[in-house]
Structure formats: C-alpha cells, structure tokens
Coordinates of C-alpha atoms in Angstrom, one line a residue:
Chain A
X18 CA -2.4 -12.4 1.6
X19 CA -4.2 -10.5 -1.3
X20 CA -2.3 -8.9 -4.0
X21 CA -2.5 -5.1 -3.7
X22 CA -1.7 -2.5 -6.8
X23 CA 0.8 -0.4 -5.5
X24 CA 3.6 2.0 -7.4
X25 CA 7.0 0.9 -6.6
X26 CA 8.2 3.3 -5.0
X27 CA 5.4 2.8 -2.4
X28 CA 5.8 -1.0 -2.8
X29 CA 9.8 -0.4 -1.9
X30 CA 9.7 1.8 1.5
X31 CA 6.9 -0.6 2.7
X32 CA 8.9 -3.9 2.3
X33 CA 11.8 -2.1 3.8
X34 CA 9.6 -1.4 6.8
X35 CA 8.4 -5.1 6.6
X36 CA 12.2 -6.1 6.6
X37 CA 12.7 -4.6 9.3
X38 CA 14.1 -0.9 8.3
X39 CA 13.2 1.4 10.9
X40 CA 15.6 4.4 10.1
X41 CA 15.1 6.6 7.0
X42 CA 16.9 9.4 6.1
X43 CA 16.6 11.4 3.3
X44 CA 16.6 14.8 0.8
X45 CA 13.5 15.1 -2.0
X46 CA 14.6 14.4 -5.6
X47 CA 12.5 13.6 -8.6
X48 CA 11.9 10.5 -9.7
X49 CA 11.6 8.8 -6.5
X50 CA 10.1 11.1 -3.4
X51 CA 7.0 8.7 -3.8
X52 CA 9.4 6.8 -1.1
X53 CA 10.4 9.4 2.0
X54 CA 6.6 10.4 1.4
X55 CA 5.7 6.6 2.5
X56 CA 8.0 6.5 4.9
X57 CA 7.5 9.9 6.3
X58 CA 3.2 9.3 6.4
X59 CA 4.7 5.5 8.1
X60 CA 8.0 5.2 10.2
X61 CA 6.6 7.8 12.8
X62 CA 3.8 5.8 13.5
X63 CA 6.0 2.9 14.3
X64 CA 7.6 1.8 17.6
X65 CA 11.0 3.2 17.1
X66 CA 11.1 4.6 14.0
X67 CA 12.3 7.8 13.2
X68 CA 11.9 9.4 10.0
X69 CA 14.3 12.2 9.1
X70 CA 14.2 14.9 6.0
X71 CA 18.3 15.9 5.9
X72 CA 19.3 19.3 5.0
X73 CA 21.5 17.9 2.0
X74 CA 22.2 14.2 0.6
X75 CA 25.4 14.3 1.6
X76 CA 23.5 15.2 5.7
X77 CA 21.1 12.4 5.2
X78 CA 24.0 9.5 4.2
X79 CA 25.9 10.7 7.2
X80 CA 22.8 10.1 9.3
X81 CA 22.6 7.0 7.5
X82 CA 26.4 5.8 9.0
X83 CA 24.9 7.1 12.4
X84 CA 22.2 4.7 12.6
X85 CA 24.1 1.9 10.7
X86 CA 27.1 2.2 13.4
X87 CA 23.9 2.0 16.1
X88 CA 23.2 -1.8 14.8
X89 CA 19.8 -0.4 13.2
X90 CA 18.5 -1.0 10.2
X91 CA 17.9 1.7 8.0
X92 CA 18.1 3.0 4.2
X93 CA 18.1 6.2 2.4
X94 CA 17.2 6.7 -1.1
X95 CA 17.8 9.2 -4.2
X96 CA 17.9 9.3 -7.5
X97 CA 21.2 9.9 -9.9
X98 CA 22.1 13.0 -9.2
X99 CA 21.3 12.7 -5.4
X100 CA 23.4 8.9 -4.9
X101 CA 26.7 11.1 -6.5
X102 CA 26.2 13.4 -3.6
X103 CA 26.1 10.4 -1.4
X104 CA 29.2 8.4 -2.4
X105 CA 31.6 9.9 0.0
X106 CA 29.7 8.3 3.2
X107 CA 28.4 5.5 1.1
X108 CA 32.5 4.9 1.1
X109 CA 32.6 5.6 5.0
X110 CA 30.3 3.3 5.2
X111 CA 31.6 0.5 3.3
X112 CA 35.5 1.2 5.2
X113 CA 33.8 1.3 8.6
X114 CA 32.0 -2.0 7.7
X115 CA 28.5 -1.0 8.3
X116 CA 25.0 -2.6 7.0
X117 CA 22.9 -0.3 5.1
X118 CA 20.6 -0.2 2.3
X119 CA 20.6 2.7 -0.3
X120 CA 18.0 3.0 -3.1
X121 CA 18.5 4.5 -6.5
X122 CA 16.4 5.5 -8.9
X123 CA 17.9 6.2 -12.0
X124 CA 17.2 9.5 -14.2
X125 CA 19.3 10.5 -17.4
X126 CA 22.6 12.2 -16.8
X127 CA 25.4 13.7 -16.7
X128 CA 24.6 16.3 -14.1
X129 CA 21.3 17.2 -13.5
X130 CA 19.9 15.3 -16.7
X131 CA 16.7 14.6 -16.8
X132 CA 13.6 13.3 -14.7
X133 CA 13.3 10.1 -17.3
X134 CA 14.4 6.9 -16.3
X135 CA 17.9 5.7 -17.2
X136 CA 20.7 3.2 -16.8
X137 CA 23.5 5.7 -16.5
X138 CA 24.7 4.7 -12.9
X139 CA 26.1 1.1 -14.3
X140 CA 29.3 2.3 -13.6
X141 CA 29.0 4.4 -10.3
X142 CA 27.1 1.5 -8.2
X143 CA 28.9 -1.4 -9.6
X144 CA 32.3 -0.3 -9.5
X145 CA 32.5 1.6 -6.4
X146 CA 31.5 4.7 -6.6
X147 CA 33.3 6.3 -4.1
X148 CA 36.9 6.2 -3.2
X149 CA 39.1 3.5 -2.4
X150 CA 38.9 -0.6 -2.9
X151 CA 35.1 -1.1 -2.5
X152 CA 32.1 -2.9 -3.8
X153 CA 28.2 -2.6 -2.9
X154 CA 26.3 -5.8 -3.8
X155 CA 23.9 -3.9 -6.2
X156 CA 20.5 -5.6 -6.7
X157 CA 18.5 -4.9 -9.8
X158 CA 14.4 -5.7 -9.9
X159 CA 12.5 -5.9 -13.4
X160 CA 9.5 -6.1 -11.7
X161 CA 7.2 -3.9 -8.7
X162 CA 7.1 -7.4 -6.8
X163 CA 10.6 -8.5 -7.4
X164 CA 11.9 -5.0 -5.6
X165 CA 10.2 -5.7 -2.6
X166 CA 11.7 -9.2 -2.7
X167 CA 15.0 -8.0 -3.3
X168 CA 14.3 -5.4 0.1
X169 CA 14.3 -8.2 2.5
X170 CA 17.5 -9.8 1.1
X171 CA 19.1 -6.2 0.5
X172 CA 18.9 -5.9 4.0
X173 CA 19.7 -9.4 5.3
X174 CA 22.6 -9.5 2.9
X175 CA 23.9 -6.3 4.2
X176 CA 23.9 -7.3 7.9
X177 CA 25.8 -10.5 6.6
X178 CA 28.3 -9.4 4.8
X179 CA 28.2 -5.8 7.1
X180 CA 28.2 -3.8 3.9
X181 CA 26.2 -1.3 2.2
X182 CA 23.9 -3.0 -0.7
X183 CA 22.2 -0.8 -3.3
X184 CA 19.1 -1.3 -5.1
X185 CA 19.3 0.1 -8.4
X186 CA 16.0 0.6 -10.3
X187 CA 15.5 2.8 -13.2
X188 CA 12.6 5.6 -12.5
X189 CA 9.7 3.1 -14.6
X190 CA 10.0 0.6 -11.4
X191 CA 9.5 3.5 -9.4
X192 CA 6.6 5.2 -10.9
X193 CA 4.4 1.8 -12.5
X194 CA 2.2 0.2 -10.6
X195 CA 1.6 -3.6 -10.4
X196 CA 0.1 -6.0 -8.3
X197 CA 2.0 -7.5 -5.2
X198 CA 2.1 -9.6 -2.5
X199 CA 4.3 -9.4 0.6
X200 CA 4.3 -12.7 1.7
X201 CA 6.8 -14.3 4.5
X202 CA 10.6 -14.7 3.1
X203 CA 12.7 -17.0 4.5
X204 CA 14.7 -16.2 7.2
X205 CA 18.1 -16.4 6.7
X206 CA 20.7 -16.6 9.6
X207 CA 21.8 -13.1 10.8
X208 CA 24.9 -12.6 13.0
X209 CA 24.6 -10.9 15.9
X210 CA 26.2 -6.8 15.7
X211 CA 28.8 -6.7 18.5
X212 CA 30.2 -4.1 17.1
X213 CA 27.7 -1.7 17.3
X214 CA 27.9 1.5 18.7
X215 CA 25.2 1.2 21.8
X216 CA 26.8 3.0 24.8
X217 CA 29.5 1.6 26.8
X218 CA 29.3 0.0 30.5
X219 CA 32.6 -0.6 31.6
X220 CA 31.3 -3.0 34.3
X221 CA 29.5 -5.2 31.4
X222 CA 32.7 -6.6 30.4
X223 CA 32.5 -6.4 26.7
X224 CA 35.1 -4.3 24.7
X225 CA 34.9 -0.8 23.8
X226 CA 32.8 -0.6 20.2
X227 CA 34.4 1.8 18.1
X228 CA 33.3 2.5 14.7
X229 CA 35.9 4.2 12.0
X230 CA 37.2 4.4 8.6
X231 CA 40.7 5.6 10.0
X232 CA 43.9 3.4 9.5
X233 CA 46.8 5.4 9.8
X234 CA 48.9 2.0 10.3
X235 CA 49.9 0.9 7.0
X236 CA 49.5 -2.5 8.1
X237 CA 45.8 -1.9 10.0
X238 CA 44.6 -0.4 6.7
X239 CA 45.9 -3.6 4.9
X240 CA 44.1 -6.0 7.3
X241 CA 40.8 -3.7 6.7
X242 CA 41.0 -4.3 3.0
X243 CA 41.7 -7.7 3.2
X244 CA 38.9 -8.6 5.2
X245 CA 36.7 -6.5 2.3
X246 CA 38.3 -8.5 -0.1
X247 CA 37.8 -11.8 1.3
X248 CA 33.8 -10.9 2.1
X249 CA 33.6 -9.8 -1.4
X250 CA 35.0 -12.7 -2.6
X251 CA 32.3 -14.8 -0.5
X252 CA 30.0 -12.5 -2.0
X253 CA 30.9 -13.9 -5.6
X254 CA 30.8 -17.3 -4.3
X255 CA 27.7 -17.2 -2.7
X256 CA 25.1 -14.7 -3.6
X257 CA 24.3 -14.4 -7.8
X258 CA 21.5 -14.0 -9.0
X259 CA 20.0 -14.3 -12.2
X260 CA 17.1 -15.5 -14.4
X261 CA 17.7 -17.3 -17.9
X262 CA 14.7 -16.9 -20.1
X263 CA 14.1 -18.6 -23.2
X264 CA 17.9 -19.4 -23.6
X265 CA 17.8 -23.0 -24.3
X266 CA 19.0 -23.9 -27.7
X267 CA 19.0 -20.0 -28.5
X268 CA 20.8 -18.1 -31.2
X269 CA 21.3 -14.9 -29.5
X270 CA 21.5 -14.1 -25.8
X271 CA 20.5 -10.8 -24.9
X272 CA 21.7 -9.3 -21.5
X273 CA 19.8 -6.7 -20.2
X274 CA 18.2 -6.1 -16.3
X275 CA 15.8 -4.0 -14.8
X276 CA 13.1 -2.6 -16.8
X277 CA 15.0 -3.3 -20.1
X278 CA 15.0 -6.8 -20.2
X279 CA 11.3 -6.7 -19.5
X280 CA 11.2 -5.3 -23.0
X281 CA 13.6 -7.4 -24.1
X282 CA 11.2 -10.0 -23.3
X283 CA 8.5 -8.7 -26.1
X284 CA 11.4 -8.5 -28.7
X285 CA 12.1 -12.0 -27.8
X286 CA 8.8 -12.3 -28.4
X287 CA 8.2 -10.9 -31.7
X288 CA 11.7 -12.5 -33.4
X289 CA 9.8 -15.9 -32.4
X290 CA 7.1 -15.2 -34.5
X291 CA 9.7 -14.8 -37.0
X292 CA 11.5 -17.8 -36.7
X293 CA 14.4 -16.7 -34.8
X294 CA 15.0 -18.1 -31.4
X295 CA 16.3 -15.4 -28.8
X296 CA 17.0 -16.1 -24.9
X297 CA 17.9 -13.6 -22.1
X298 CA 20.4 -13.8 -19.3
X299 CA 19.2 -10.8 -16.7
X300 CA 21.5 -10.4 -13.9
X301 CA 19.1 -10.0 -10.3
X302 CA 23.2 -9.3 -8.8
X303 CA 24.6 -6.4 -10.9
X304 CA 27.7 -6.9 -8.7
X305 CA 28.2 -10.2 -8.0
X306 CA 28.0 -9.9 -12.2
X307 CA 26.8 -13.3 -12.9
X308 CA 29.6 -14.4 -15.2
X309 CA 29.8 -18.2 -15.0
X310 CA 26.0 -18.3 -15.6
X311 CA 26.6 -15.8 -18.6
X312 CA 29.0 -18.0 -20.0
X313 CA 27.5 -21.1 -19.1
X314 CA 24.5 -19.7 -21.7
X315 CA 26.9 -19.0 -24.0
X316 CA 28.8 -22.3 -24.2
X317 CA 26.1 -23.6 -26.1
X318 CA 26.7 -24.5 -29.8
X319 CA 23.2 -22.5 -31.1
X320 CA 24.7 -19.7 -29.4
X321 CA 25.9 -17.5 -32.4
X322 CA 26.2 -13.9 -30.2
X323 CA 25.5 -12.0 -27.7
X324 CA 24.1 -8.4 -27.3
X325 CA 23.7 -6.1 -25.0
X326 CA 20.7 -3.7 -24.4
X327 CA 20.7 -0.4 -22.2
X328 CA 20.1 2.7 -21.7
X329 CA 23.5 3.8 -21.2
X330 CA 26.2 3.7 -23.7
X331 CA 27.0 0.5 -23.2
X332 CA 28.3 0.2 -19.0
X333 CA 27.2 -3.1 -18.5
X334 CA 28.3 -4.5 -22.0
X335 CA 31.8 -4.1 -20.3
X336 CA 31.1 -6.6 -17.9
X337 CA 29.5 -8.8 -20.2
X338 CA 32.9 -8.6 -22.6
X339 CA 35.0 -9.1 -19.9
X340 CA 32.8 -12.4 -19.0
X341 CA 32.6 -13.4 -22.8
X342 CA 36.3 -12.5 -22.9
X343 CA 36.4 -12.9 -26.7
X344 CA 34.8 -16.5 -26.5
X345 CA 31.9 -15.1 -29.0
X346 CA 31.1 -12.1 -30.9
X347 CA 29.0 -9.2 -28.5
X348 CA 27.1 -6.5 -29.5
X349 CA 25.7 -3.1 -27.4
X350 CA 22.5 -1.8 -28.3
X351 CA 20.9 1.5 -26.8
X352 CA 21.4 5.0 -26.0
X353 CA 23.0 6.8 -23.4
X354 CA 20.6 9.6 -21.5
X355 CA 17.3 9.1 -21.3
X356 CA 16.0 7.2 -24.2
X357 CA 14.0 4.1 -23.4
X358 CA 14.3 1.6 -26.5
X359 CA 11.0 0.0 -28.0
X360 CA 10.4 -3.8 -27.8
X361 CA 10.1 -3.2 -31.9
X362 CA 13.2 -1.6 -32.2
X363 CA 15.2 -4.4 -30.5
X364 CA 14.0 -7.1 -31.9
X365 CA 14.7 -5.3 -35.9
X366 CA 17.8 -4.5 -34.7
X367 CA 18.5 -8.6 -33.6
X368 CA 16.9 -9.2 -37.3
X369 CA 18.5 -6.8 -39.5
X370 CA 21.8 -8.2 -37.7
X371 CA 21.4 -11.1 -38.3
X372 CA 21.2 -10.9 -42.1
X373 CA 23.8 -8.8 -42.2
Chain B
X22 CA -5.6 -12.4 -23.9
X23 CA -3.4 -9.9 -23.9
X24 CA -4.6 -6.3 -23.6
X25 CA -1.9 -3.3 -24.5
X26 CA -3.4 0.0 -23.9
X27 CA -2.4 3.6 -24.0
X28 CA -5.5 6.3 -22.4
X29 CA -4.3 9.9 -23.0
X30 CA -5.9 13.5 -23.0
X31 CA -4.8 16.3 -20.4
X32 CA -4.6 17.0 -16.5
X33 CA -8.1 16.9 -15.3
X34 CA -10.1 14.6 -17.5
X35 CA -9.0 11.8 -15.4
X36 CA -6.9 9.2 -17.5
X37 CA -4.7 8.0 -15.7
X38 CA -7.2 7.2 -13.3
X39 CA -9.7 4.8 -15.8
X40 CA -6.0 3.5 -16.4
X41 CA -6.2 2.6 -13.1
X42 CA -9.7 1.3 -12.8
X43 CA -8.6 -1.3 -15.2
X44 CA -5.3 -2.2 -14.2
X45 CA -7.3 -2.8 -10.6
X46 CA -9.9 -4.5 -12.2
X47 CA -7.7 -7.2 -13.8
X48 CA -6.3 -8.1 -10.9
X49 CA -9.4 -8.2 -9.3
X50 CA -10.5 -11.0 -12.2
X51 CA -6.9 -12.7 -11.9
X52 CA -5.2 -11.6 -14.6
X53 CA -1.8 -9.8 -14.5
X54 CA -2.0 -6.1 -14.4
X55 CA 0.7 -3.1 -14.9
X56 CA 0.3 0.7 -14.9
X57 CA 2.5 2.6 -16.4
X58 CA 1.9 6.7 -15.9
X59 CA 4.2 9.1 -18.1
X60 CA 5.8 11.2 -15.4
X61 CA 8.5 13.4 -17.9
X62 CA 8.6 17.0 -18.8
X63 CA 5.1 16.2 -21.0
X64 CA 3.2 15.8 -17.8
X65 CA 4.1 19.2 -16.7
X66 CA 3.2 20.6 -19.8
X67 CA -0.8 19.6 -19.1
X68 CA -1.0 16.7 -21.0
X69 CA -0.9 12.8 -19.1
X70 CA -1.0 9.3 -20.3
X71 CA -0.6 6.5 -19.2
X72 CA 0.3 2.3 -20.7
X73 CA -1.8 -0.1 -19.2
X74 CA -1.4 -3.8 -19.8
X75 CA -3.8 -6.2 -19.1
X76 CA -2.5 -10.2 -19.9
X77 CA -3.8 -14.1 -18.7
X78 CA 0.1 -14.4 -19.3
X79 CA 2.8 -12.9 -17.0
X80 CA 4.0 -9.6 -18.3
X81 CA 6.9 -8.7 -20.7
X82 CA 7.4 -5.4 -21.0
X83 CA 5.3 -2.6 -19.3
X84 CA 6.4 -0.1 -21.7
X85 CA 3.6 0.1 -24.5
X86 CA 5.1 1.3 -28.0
X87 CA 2.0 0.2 -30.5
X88 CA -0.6 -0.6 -28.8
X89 CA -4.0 -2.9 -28.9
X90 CA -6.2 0.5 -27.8
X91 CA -5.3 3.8 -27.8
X92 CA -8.0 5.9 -26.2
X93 CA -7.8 9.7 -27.2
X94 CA -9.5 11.9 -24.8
X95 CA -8.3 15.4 -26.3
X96 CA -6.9 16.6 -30.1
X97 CA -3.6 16.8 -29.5
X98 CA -3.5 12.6 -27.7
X99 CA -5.3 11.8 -31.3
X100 CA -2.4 13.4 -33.2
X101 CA 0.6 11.6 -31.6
X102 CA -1.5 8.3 -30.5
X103 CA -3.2 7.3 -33.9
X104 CA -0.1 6.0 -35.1
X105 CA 0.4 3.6 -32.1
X106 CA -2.4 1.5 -32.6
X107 CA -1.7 -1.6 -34.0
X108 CA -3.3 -2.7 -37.5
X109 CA -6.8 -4.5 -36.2
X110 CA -6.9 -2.1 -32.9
X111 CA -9.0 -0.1 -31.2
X112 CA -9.5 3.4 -31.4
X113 CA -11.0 5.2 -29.2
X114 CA -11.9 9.3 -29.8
X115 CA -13.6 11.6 -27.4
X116 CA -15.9 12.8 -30.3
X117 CA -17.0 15.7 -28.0
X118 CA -14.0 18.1 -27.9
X119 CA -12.0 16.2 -31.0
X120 CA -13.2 17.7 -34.3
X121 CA -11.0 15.9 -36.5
X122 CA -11.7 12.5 -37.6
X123 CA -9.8 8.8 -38.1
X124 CA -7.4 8.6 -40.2
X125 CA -6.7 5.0 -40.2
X126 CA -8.8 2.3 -42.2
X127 CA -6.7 -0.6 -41.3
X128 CA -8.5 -0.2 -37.2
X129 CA -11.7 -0.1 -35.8
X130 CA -12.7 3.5 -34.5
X131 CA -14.9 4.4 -32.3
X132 CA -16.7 8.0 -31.4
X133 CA -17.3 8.7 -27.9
X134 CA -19.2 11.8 -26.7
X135 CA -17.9 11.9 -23.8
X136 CA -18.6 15.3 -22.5
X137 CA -21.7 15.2 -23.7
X138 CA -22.5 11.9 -21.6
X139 CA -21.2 13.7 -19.1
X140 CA -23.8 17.1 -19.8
X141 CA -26.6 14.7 -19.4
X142 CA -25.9 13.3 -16.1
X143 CA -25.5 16.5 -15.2
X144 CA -21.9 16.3 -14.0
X145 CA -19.0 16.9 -16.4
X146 CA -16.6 15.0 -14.4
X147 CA -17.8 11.4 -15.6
X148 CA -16.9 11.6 -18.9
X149 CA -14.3 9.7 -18.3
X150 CA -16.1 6.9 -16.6
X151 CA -18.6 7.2 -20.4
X152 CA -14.9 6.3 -22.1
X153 CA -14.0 3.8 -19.7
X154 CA -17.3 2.2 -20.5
X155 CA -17.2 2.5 -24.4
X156 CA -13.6 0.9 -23.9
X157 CA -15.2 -2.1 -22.1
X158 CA -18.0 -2.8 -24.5
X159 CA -16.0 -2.5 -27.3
X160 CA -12.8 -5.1 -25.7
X161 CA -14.6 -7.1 -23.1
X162 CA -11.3 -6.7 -21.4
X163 CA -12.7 -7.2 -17.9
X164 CA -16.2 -7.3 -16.2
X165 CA -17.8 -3.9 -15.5
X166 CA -18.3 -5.2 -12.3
X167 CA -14.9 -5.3 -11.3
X168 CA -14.5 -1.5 -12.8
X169 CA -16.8 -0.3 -10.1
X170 CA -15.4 -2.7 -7.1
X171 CA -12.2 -0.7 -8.1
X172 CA -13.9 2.5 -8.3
X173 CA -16.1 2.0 -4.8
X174 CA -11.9 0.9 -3.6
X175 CA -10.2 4.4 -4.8
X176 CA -13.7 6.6 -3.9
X177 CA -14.0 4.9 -0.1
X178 CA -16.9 4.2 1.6
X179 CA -17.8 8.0 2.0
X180 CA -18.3 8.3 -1.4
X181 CA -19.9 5.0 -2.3
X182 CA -22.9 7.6 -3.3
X183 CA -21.1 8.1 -6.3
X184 CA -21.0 5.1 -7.8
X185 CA -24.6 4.7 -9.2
X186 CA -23.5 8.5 -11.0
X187 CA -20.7 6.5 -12.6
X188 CA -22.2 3.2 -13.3
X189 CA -24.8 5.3 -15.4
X190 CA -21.7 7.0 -17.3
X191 CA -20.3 3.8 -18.1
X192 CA -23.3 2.7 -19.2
X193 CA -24.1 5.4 -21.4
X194 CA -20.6 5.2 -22.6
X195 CA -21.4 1.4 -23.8
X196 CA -24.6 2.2 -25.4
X197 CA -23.0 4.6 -27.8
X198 CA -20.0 1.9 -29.1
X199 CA -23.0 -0.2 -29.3
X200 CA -24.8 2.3 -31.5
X201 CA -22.3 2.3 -33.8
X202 CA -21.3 -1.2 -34.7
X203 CA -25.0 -1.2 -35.7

C-alpha cells in the first residue's frame, strides 16, 4: 500500500479503527482533539461503531469500562491534564480486568500547564496511576509510523493480558506529520472474552458474567491481585521492547523514548563527528522497563556511563538507576515542564562531560 | 542529502502549507519526509512555523534547532530565524514586506519579492507558491514536479484550475533566485 503523510494523531485513531477499535469515547483537550475529530468524522460511518463526546473525562473512561465489560474494543484518549481525571476508572478498569486502550498525549504540567509537549506523566502511567497494586503496559512510539504499529499490539496485548494498555506520546507525535503505511501485522492469538458482559440466557448454559472491582472477602481480593501480579509478571517475561542504536562498542548510553530519543539520535550524531562514540537504548515498553537489555548495553567494557534525557525532571532516570543499580555512573539531563532540549545541547552537554 | 528546514511568517501567508508541499513531495520522490508545525501559545499570537525535514537517510530528530534553510516570510520570522541557519545555509527573505536586510555573511541569502510576484499574477495569495519556488531553485531539494502533484493532491480535482496560477508563481519565484546568483 502507498505511504500516506498523515499527522499522528490522525495516523493513531485510524490504526485503532484498523485494529479493530470500534468504541471511542472521549472529552476535547489540546494537544490531541486531532483524534475524537477522526474518529468522530469515521466510527459513525462504520458497522457498529459508535462515537461518543462524554460530558467529562472522568464520563468518557466510565463509558470506556462500559464497552470494555461488553467484550468490545474500544479506546479513549486525552492529554495530561485529561488522563489524571481518568485514573479512577482507568483503576476500575484494571481491578475488573478489562482490555482497553487509552492514549496520552503529553503537555507540560503540573495542573493545567501548558499546550507544549512533555514527558511529565513518566510517573503517573508507569507506576499506576491510580489506586491500588496496578500496572498498564505503557507503549511509547518515536515515530508517526511506529504509533500506529504500537495500536495493533496495544490492543491485542490488552485483550491478552485483559488489561488496560496506554500509549504514551508527547504532543510532537501528535501534531508532525510523516509518511506511513498501514500494512497487515501479524495476528497474534487472542483468547476468546467469556467473561464479557453480553446479556444472560439462562437456558444457554453458560455462567452468569459479572463484571466488578468489589472484593469485600479478604481472601477474594487476595486471589484478584495475585492473578494481576502473575499476568504482570508474564508481561515482564514476555512483551519488552526496545531498540539499541549505535550501542556497540559505545562510551556512553543515552536512554531516552519518544520524541527525545529521536533527538538524541542527531546528538549521537554530531559527538561522532567529534570522535566520540554514543549509543542509545530507547525503551518501545515503558512498563515492562527494559532492564536486562539496559544492562545487557551496559555490561560492555567501552561503556563508561550512562545518561538520561527528558523532559521531565528526571522520572524515567529512576528506572534506569534502579536497573543500573550502581553498576555504572548515570547521569539526567533535561527539564521538567515544557522545554524540549536541542540535539546541540545534548550532545555539548555528553562533551563538556566528558572532559570534565 | 539531508534537507533541515524551518518556513516561517504569519497566519494567512500559507507556510505551513509550502511546508507541506515539500514534505509531500519527498515522499513522492522516495525520500523520508517529516513535518513539524509549531502549535504553542506563538501560533495563537498570529505567527506559524513549521520544521521540515527532507533526508535519503531515515530521520533522527524532527525537531529542527539550526537549520540548512530558514525561509522568512514576514520581519519579525527574520529576527528570531537568522540565527538558525547554519554557517553555509540558505536564507531565504520575502524582500517585499521585510525592509531590513541580511545580517549574516557566513550564508547565502536570497531576496524574494514575493508579494510582488504575487501582484503580477494578479492574485496575492501565491506568494507563497513564488517562495516555495525560489526555495527549489536555490536547493534542488525535490522536483518541481512533485511540488505540484502534491499541490493538485491538497487542492482536489475541483480545483486543478489552479494549478497553472501556481506553477507560474513558482516559476517566477525561481527566476528571481536565478537573477541573483548572476
């Protein structure tokens, strides 16, 4: 199929559709209502789909369970201040064990911030978010063709593991445009959703679904978060991802993802035509964090540090030094807010570091 | 060939979308594209611009600090973009509506009257195809060719009239960088 140029965050709501989405519900917020504009303009227009504008965010993740509970596919997305609003169903939704897919776009924060991309949400989507003992597998793309990749495995993966997976883009993957393809992915085996909520027949023979997040029993809530922590334990297992670039025989290993370690890229770029050889571990998974690859990197005897770049003030570089866990020296480079660092900047900083 | 490239001016005189043309028309030859629109506060304030990249080589960054080309359509792009362009680049001023010269010596400038252009086709929304056109002649980025397969893709077929209108603009555009390395 040809390549198209699309923005991503026309690219995004189409792939979902391609993978299968057919529920959207959502509430406007800057940088991203590029995406319940697509699908409002699409779903409608599609056997079964239903496109929804909620009344609030916390309305439209509600929905969201609703539909999830239903066996359908569907997503919502936000931005920052919009996915804080959302955690309390986004923490239904992981108790009750439901598949959905929830898209981010990251502006600067705290509060209302700013309309500018960011990296602030680290924290909030890797760590839980919500209350209680739960993970999202949290996917981050670098590129306008690797998020509508990442859709078709967001939602496969969700169905899999029946729990909510988040792509988490910073507002520059949203608003660039770049040329893509959506080609066939590979099917992956889905189980089937017995425990969706589809009306009951008590002739059919099949049990009663019932779809909660309520375990009074001591013990019953026990079993429900040890099945959590056994998937997510699979999850660490199984589903990493990450790309090495350039980190072969390295002296420093920068870890960055999303549109930062696209610039990342040009620094490495401009310390080799200085002489100074820099490699880059970008984690695809932000949660499954791709330590063993990390370290794997960082094993190697050129290997002299590591450093971080985001714009945050430094959320991921706690991952990355619990990974490292003192093995070699780490760095954090960046700004919290909204401030996106220059490919020139970086790689001065990596020299001026160096000599120093 | 690697092509960095920043087009500003303000809301209306249609950067972002000879941003586009180009983006669409390296794709069209092959090469890797990205287009990169500012969308902050600064775009509500009238003024837009946009970072296109244009590369045989995949992509690194999309985000364009210094620049190859910086093409200034209005004064106030001029005063924050001149200093973007890297030593040996491209500049590129709308000569019509900027009254202030170059001050760089270490980068090729060019003077565009594009509004001008624009006056004599007798239609003053093409002076930003006359800029797109000076950028071409000037880089060789891409084919013009491919500029107006992207243009005939955004206008639609009802109005492919259009596209001869443009075509002269781009043309006229080309003549005057070719005026000036003379």
């Amino acid at each position: 199929m040809a390549k198209k140029l699309m923005k991503g965050s026309e690219a995004i709501p189409e792939a979902a559709i391609q993978a299968g989405c057919r529920f959207f519900f959502g509430y406007p917020i800057t940088p991203q209502n590029d995406i319940p504009e697509y699908m409002s303009a699409r779903l409608p227009k599609i056997e079964g789909g239903c496109f929804l504008q909620a009344e609030s965010e916390v309305a439209a993740i509600n929905m969201v369970y609703g539909a999830a509970a239903a066996g359908a596919r569907v997503m919502t997305s936000s931005s920052s201040p919009g996915v804080s609003l959302k955690q309390e169903g986004i923490s239904y939704i992981a108790g009750a064990e439901l598949p959905c897919v929830i898209c981010n776009m990251m502006r600067g924060g705290p509060g209302l911030g700013s309309i500018q991309p960011s990296q602030g949400d680290y924290f909030q989507a890797t760590k839980g978010g919500g209350h209680g003992d739960y993970h999202l597998i949290v996917l981050a793309p670098s590129s306008v063709q690797e998020a509508v990749d990442l859709m078709h495995t967001a939602f496969d993966l969700a169905d899999i593991y029946r729990t909510p997976v988040m792509l988490l883009a910073d507002g520059i993957i949203g608003q660039m445009m770049e040329p893509v393809e959506f080609h066939e992915h590979e099917k992956r085996e889905l189980p089937e959703k017995p425990w969706a909520v589809t009306g009951y027949d008590p002739k059919s023979g099949r049990k009663r679904s019932i779809v909660n997040s309520l375990y009074i029993e001591v013990d019953e809530l026990q079993e429900m978060n040890d099945r959590l922590q056994a998937r997510y334990k699979e999850i660490q297992e199984k589903e990493v991802m990450v790309e090495k670039y350039n980190t072969e025989g390295a002296e420093v290993i920068i870890c960055a993802y999303g549109t930062v370690a696209r610039i990342c890229k040009s620094a490495i770029a401009i310390c080799a035509e200085k002489g100074v050889k820099v490699g880059l571990i970008r984690p695809i998974t932000l949660w499954p964090f791709p330590e063993k690859e990390l370290n794997e990197v960082m094993a190697q005897d050129s290997v002299k540090r590591e450093l971080t770049v985001e714009i945050s003030a430094g959320q991921m570089h706690e991952d990355v030094r619990l990974a490292i866990n003192g093995a070699k020296p780490t760095d954090f480079y960046g700004k919290p807010g909204s401030y996106t660092p220059t490919a020139e900047e970086i790689a001065e900083y990596i020299l001026k570091t160096r000599e120093a | 060939m690697l092509w960095t490239n920043i087009f500003a001016g303000f809301g209306g005189q249609g950067v972002l979308l000879i941003g586009q043309l180009l983006a669409y028309a390296g794709m069209y030859e092959g090469k890797n594209v990205s287009w990169l629109p500012s969308y902050g506060p600064e775009m509500r304030g009238g003024t837009a611009n946009c970072s296109v990249v244009v590369s045989d080589d995949p992509i690194a960054s999309p985000c364009i600090n210094m620049a190859n080309c910086v093409i200034a359509m209005n004064r106030p792009s001029l005063d924050k973009f001149e200093q973007n362009v890297l030593p040996g680049g491209k500049l590129f001023i709308n000569s019509s509506i900027i009254d202030k010269k170059a001050t760089r010596t270490d980068i090729d400038v060019y003077y565009v009257p594009c509004n001008e252009i624009a006056d004599s086709l007798n239609n003053p929304k093409v002076g930003n195809m006359a800029m797109l056109g000076a950028y071409l002649e000037a880089t060789k980025a891409v084919d013009s060719k491919s500029v107006l397969d992207a243009l005939l893709y955004k206008l639609g077929e009802k109005k492919a009239h259009l596209i001869p209108l443009n075509e002269q603009a781009i043309e006229l555009g080309k003549q005057s960088v070719r005026d000036q390395i003379k």
